[in-house]
Every structure is written in C-alpha cells, then in structure tokens.
PDB file of N, CA and C in Angstrom:
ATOM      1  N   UNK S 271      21.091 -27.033  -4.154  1.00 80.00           N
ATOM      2  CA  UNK S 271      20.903 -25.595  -4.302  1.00 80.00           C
ATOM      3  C   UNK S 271      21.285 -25.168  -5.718  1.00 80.00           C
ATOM      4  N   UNK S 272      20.306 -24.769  -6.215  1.00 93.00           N
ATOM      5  CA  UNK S 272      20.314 -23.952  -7.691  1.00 93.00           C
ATOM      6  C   UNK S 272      21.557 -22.497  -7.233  1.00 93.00           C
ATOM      7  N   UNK S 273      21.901 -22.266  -8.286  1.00 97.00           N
ATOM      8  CA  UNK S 273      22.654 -20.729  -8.676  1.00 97.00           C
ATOM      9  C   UNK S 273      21.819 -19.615  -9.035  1.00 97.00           C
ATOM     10  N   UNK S 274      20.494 -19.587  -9.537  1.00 98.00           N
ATOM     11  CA  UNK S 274      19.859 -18.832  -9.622  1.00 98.00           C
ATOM     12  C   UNK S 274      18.515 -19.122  -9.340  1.00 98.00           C
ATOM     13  N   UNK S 275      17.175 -18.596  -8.788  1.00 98.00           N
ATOM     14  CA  UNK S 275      15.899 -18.970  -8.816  1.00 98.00           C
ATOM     15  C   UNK S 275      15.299 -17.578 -10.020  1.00 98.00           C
ATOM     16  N   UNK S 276      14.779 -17.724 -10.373  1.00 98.00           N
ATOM     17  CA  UNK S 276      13.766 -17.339 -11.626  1.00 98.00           C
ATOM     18  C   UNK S 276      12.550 -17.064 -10.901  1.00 98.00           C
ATOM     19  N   UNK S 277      11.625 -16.003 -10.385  1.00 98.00           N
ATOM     20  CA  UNK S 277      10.634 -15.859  -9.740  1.00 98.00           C
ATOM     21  C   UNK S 277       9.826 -15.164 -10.388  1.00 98.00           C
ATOM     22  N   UNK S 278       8.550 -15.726 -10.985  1.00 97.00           N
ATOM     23  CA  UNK S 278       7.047 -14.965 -11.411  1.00 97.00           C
ATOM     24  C   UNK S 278       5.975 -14.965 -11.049  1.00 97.00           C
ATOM     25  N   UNK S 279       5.178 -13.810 -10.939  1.00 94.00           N
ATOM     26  CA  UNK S 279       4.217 -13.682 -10.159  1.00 94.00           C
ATOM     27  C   UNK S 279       3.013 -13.220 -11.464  1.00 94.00           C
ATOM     28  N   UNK S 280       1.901 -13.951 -10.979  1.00 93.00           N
ATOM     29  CA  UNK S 280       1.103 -13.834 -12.231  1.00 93.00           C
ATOM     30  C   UNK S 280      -0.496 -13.512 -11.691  1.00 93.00           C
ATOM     31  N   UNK S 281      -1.093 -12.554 -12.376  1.00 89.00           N
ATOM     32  CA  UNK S 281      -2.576 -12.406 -11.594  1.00 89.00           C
ATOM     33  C   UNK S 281      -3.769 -12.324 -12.911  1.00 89.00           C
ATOM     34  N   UNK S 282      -3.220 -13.105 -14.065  1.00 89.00           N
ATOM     35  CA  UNK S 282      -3.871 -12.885 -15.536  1.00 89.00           C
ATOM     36  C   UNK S 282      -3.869 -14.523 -15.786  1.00 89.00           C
ATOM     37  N   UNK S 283      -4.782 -15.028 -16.591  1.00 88.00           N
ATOM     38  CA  UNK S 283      -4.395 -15.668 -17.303  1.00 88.00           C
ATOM     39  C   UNK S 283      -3.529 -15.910 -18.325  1.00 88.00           C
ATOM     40  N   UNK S 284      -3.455 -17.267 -18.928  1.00 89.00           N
ATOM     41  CA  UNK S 284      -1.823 -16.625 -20.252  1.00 89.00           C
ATOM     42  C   UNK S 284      -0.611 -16.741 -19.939  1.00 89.00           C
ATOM     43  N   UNK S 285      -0.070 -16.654 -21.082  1.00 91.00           N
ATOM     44  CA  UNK S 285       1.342 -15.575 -21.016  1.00 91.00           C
ATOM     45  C   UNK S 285       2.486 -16.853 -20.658  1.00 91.00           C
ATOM     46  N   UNK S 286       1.996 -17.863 -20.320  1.00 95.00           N
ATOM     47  CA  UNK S 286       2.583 -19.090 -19.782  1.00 95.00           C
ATOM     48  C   UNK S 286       3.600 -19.741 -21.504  1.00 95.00           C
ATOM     49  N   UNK S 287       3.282 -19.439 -22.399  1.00 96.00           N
ATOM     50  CA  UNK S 287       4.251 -20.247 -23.377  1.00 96.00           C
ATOM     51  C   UNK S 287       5.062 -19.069 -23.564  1.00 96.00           C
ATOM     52  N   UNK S 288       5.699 -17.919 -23.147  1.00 97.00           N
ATOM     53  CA  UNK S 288       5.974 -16.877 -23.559  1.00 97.00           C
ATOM     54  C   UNK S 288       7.335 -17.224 -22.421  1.00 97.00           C
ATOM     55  N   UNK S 289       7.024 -17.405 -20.879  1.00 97.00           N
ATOM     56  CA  UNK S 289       8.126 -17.889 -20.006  1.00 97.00           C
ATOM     57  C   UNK S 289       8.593 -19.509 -20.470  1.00 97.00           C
ATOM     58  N   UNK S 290       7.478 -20.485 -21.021  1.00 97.00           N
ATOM     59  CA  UNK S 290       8.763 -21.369 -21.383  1.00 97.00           C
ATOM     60  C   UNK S 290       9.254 -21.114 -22.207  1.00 97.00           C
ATOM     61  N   UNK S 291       9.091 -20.366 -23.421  1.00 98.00           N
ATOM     62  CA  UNK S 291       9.654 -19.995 -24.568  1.00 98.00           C
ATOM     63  C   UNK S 291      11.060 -19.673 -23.974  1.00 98.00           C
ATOM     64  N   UNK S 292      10.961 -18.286 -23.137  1.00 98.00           N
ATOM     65  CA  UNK S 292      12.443 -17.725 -22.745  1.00 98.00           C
ATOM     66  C   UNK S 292      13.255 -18.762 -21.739  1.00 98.00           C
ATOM     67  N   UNK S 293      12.567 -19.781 -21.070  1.00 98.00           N
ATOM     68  CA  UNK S 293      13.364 -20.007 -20.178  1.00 98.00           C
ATOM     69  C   UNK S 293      13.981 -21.725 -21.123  1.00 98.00           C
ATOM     70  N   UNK S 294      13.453 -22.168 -22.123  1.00 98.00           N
ATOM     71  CA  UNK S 294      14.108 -23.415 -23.164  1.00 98.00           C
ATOM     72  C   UNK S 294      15.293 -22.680 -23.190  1.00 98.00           C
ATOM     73  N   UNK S 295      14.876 -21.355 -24.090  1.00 98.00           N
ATOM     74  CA  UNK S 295      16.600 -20.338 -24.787  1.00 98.00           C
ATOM     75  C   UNK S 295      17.471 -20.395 -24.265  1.00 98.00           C
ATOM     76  N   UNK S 296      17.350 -20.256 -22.477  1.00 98.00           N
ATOM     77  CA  UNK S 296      18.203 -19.688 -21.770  1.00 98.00           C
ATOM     78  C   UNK S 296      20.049 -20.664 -22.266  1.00 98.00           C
ATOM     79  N   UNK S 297      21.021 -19.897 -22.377  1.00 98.00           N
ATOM     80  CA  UNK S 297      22.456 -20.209 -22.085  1.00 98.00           C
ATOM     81  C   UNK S 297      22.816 -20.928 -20.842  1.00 98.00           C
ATOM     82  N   UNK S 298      22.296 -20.204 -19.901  1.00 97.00           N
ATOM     83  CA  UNK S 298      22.504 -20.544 -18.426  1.00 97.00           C
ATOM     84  C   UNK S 298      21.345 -21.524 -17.793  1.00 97.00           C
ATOM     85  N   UNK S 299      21.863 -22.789 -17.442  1.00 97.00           N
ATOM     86  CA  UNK S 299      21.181 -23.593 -17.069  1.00 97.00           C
ATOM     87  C   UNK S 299      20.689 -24.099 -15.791  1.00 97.00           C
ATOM     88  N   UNK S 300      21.674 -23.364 -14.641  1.00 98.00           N
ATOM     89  CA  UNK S 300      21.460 -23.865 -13.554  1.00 98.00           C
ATOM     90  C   UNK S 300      20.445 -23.010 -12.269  1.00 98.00           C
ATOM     91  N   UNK S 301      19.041 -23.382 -12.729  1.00 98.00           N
ATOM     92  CA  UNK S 301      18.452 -22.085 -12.418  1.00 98.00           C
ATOM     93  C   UNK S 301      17.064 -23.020 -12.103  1.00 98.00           C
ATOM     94  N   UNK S 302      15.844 -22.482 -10.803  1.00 98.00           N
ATOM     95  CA  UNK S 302      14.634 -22.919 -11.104  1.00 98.00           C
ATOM     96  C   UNK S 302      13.898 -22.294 -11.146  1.00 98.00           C
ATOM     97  N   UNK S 303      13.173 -22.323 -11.220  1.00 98.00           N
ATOM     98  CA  UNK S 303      11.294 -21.549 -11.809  1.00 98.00           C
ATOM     99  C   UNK S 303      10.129 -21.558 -11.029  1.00 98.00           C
ATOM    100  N   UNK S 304      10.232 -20.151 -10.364  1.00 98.00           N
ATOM    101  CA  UNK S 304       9.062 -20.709  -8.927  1.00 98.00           C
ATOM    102  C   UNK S 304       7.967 -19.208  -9.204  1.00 98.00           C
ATOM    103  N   UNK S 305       6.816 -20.297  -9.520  1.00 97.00           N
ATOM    104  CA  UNK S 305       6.028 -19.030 -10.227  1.00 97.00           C
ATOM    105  C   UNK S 305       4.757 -18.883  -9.260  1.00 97.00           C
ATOM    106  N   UNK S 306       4.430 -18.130  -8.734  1.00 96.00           N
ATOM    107  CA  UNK S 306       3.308 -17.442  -7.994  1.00 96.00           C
ATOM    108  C   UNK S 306       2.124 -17.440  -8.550  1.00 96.00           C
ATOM    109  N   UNK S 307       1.052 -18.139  -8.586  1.00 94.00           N
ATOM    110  CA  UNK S 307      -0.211 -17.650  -9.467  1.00 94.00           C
ATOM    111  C   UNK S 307      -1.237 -17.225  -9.180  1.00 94.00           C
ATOM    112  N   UNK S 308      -1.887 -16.243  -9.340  1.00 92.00           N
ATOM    113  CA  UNK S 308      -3.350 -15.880  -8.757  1.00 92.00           C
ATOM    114  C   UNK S 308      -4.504 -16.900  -9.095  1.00 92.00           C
ATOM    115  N   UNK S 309      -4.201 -17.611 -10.068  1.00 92.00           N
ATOM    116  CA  UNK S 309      -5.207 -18.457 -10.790  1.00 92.00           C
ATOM    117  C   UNK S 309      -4.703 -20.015 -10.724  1.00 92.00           C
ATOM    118  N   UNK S 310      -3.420 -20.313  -9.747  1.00 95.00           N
ATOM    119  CA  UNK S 310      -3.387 -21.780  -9.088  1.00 95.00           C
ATOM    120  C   UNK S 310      -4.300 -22.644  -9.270  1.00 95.00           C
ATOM    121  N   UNK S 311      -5.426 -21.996  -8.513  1.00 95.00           N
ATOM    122  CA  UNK S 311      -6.264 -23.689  -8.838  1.00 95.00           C
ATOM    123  C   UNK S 311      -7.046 -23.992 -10.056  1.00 95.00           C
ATOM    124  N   UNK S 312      -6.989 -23.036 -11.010  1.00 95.00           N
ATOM    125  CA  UNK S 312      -7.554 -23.276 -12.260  1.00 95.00           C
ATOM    126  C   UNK S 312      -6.218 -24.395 -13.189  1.00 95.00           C
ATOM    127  N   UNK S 313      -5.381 -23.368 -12.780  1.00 96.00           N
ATOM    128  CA  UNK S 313      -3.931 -24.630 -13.249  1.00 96.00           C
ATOM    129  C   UNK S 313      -3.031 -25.794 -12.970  1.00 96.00           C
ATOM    130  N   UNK S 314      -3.213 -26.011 -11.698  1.00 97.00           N
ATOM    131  CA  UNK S 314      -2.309 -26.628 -10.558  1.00 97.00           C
ATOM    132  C   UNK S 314      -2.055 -28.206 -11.819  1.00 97.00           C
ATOM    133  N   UNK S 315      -3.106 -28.418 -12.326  1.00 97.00           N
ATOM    134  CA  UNK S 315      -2.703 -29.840 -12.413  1.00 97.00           C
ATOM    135  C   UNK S 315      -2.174 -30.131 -14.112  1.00 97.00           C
ATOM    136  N   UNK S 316      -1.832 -28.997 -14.575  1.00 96.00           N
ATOM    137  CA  UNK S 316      -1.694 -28.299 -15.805  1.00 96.00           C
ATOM    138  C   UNK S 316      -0.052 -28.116 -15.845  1.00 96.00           C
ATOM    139  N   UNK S 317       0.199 -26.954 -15.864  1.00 97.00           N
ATOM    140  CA  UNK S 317       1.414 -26.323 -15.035  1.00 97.00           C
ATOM    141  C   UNK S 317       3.039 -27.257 -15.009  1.00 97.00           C
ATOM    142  N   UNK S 318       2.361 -27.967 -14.084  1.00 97.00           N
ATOM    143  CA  UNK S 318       3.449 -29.078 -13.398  1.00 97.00           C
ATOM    144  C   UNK S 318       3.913 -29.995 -14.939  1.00 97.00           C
ATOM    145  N   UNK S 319       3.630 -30.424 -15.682  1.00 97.00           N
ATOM    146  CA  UNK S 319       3.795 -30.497 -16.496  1.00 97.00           C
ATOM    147  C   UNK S 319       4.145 -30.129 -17.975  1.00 97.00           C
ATOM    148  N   UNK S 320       3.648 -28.681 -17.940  1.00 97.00           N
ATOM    149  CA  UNK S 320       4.242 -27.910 -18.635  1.00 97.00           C
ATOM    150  C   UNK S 320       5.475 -27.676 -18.257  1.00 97.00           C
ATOM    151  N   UNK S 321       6.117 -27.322 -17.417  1.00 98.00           N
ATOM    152  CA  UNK S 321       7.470 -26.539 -17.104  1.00 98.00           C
ATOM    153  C   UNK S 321       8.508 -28.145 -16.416  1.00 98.00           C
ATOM    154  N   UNK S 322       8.038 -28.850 -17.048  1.00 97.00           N
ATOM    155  CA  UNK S 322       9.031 -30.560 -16.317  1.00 97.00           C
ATOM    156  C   UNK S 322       9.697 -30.593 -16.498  1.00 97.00           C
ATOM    157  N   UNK S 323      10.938 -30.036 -17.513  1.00 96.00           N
ATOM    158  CA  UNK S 323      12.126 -30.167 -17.684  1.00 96.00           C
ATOM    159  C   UNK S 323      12.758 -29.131 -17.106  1.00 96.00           C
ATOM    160  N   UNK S 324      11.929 -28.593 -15.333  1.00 97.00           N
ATOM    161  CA  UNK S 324      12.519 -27.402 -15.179  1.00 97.00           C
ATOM    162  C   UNK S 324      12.536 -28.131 -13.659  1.00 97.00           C
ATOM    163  N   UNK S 325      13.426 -27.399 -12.701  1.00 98.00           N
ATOM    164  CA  UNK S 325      13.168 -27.976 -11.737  1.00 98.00           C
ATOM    165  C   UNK S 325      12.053 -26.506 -11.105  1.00 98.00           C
ATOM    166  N   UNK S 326      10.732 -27.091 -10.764  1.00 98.00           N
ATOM    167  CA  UNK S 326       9.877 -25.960 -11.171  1.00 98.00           C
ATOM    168  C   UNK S 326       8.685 -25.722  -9.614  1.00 98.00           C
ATOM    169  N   UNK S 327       8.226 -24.800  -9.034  1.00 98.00           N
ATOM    170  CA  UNK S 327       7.297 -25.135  -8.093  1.00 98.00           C
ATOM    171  C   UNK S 327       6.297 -23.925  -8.761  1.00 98.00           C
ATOM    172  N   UNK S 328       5.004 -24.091  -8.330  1.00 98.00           N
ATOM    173  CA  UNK S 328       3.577 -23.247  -8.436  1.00 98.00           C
ATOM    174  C   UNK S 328       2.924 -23.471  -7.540  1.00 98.00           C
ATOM    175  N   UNK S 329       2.730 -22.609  -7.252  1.00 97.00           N
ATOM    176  CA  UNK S 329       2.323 -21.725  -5.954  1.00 97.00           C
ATOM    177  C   UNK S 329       1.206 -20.764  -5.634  1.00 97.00           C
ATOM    178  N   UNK S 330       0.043 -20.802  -5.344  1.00 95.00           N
ATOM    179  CA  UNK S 330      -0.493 -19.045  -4.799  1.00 95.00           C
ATOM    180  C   UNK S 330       0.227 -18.248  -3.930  1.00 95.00           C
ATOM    181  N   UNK S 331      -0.487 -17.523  -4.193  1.00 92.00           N
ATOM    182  CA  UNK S 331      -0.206 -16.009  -3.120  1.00 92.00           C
ATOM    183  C   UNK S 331      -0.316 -16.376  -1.989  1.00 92.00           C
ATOM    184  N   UNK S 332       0.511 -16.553  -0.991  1.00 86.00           N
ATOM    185  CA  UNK S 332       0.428 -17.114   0.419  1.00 86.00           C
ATOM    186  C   UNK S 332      -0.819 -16.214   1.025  1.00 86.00           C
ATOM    187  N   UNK S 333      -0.770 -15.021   0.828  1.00 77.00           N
ATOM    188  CA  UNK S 333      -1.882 -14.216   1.617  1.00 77.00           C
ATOM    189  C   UNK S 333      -2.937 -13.586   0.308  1.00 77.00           C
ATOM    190  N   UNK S 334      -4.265 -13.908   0.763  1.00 68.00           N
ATOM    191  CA  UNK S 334      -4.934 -13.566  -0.415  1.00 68.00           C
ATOM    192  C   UNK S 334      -6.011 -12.661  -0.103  1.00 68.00           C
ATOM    193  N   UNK S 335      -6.103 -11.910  -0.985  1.00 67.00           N
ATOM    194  CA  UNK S 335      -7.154 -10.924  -0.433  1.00 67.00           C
ATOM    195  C   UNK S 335      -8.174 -10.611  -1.418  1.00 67.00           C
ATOM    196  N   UNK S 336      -9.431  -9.718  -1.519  1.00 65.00           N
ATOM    197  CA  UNK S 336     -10.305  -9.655  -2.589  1.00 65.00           C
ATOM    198  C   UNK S 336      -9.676  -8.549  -3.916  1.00 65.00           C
ATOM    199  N   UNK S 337      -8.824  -8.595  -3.309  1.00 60.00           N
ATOM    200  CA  UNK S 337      -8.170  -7.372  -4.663  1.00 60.00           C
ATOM    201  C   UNK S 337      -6.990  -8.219  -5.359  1.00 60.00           C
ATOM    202  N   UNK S 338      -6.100  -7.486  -5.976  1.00 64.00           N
ATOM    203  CA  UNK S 338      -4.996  -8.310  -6.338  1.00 64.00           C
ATOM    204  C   UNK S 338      -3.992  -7.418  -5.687  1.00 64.00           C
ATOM    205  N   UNK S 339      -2.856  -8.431  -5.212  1.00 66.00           N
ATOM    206  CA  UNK S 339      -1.879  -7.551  -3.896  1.00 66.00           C
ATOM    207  C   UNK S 339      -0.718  -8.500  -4.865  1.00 66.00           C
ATOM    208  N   UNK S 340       0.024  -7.880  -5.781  1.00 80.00           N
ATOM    209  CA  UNK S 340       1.364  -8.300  -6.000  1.00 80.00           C
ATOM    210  C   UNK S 340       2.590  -8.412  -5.227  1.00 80.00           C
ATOM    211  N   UNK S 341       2.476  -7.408  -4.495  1.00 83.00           N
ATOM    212  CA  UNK S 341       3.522  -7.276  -3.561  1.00 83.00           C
ATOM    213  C   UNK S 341       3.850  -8.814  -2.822  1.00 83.00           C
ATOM    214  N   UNK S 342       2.382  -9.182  -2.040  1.00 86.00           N
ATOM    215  CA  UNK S 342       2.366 -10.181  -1.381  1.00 86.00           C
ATOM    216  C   UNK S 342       2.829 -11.396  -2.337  1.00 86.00           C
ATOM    217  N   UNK S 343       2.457 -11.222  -3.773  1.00 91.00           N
ATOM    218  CA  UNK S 343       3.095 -12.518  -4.661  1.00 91.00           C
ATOM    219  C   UNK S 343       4.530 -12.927  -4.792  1.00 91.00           C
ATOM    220  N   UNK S 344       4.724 -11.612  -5.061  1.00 93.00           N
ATOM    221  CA  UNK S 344       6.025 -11.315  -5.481  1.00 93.00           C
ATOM    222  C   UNK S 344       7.051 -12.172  -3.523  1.00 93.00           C
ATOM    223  N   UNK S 345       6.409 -11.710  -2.762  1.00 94.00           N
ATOM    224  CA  UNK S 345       7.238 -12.463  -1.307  1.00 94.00           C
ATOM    225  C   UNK S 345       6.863 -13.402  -1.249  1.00 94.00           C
ATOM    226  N   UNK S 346       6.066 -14.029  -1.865  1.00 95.00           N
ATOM    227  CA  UNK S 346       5.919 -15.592  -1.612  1.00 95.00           C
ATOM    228  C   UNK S 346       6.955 -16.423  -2.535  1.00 95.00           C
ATOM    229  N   UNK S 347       7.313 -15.923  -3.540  1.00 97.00           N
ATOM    230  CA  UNK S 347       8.303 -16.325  -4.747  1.00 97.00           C
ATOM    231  C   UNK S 347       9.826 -16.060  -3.980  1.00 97.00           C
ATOM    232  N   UNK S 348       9.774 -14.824  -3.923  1.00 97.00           N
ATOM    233  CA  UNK S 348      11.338 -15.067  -3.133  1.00 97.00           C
ATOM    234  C   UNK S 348      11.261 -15.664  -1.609  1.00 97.00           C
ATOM    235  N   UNK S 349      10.207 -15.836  -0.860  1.00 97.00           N
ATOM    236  CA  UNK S 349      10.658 -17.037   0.681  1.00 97.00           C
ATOM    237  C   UNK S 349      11.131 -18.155  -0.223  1.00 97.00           C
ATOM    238  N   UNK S 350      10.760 -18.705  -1.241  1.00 97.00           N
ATOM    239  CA  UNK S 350      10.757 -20.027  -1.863  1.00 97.00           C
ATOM    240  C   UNK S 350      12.228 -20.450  -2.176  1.00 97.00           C
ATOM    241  N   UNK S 351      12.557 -18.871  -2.947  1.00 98.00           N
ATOM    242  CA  UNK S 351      13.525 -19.165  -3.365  1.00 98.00           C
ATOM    243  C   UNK S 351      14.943 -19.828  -2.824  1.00 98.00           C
ATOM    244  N   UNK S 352      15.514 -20.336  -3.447  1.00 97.00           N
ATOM    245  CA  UNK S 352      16.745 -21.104  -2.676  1.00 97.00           C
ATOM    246  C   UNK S 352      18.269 -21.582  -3.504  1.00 97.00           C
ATOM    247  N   UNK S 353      18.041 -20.251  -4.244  1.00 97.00           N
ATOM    248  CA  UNK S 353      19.240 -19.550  -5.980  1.00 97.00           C
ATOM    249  C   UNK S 353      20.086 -18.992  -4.694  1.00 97.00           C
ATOM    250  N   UNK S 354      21.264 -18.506  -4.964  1.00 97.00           N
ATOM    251  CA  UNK S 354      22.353 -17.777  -4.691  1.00 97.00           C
ATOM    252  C   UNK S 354      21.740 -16.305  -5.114  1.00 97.00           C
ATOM    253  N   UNK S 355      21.502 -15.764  -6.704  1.00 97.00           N
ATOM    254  CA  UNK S 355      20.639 -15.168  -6.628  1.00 97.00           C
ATOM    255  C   UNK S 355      19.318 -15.170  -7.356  1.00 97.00           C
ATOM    256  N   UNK S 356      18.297 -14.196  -7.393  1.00 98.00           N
ATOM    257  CA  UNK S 356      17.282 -14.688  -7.618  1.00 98.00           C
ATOM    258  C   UNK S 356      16.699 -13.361  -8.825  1.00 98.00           C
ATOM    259  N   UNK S 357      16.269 -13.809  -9.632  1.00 98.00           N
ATOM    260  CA  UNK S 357      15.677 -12.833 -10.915  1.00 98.00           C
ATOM    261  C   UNK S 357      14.615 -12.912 -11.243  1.00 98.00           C
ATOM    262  N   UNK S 358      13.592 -11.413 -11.177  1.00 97.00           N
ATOM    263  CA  UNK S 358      12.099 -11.620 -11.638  1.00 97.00           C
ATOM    264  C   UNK S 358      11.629 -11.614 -12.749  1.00 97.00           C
ATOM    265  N   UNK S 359      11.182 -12.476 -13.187  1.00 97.00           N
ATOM    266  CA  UNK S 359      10.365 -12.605 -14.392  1.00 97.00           C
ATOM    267  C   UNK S 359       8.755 -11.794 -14.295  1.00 97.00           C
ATOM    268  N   UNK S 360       8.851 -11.263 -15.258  1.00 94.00           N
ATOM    269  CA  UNK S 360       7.564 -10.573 -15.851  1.00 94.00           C
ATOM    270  C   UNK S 360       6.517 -11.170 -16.466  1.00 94.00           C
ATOM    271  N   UNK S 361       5.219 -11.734 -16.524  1.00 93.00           N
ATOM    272  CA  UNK S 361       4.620 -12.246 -17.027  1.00 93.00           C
ATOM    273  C   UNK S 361       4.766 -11.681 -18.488  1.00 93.00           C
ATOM    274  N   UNK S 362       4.220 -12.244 -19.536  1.00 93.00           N
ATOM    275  CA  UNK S 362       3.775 -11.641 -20.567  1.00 93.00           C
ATOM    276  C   UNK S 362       4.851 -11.306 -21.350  1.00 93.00           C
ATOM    277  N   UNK S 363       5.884 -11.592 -21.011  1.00 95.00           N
ATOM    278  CA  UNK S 363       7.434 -11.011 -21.474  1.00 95.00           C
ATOM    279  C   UNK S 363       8.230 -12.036 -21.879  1.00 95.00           C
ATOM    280  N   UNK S 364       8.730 -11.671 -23.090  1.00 96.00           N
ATOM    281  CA  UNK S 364      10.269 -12.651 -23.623  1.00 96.00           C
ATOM    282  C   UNK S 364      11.366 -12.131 -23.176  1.00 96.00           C
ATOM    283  N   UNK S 365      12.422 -13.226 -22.701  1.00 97.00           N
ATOM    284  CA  UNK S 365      13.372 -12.881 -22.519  1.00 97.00           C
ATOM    285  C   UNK S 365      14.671 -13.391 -23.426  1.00 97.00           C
ATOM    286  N   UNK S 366      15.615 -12.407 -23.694  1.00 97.00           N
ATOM    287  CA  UNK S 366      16.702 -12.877 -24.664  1.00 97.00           C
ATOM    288  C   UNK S 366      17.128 -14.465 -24.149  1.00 97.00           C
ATOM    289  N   UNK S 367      17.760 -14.780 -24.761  1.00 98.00           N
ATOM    290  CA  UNK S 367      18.794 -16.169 -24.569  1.00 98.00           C
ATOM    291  C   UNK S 367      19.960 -16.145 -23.257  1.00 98.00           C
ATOM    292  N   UNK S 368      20.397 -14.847 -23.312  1.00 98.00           N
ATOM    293  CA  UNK S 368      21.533 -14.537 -22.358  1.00 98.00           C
ATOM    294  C   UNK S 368      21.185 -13.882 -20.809  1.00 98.00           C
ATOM    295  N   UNK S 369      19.769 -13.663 -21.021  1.00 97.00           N
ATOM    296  CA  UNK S 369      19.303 -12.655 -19.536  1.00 97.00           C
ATOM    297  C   UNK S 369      19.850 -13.714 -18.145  1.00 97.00           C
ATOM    298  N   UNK S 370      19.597 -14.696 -18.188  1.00 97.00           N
ATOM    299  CA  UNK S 370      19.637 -15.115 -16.716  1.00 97.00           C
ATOM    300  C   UNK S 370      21.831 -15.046 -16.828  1.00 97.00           C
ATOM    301  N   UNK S 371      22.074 -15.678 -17.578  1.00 96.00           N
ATOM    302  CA  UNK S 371      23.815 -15.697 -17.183  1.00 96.00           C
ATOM    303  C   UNK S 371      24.567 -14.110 -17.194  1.00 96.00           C
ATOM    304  N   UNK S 372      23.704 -13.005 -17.816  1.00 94.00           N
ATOM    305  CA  UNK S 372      23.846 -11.822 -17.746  1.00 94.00           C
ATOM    306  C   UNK S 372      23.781 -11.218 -16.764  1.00 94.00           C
TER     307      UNK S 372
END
C-alpha cells in the first residue's frame, strides 16, 4: 500500500509529458499514478512505458457513454485507488516539486 495515489482523468489527447514532468520533481516519493483515459486504446501500449519508474495503472472510463462524462472518470480513478490519501491531478497542468508531500 502506497501513502498517496495520484489520480488523472483525461478526455484530450496530450498533456502526458507535463504529468511526468511534475510527477519526476516530486519530493515525496511514496505515491502511484492511476490515470483514467478517454483515449486508452489509442495509448494502452504506449503509456505503460512511459510512466515505468512509477508504480503506475491506465485505465478507461469504466462506464462509457457517447458524450464525455468526467464524473464517471474521475470514480473509476479513485475505486482504484489504494493511497491512504488520494490527490487529483489535472491534465494539462504542472505541478510544483512539493504538491504531493504538501
């Protein structure tokens, strides 16, 4: 069991070197990375390798519909989770060095 899970939910392409960027920085190390994607199967075999020095899962939207339903992303990331606690990441967003031990 991790101390923190890290949860992102994503319905864009992108934006993917921007979370490893923040999550290399991080201070706080004991944390995993469970990212939700609308676009899974364009990446699945991509992904897993990008984020390897993370202990890391990718995932779709458990329930999928013809629109985009974040909500539903966003609960598929935290069932997963299995942190003490758990912090959402924003696609598209840097995060300082100190956010997760903060």
């Amino acid at each position: 069991m991790v101390s923190v899970s890290i949860v992102s939910s994503t319905c864009r392409p992108g934006g993917m070197e921007l979370a490893r960027m923040s999550l290399d920085c991080q201070t706080f190390r004991d944390f995993e990375f469970i990212l939700v994607d609308r676009y899974y199967e364009l990446r699945k075999d991509i992904l897993p390798g990008y984020f390897s020095k993370y202990q890391f899962q990718h995932v779709p939207p458990k329930i999928r519909t013809e629109y985009i339903d974040s909500g539903a992303a966003w609960n598929t990331g935290f069932a997963l989770a299995t942190g003490k606690l758990v912090c959402m990441m924003g696609d598209y967003t840097l995060y300082r060095p100190t956010w997760v031990q903060e």
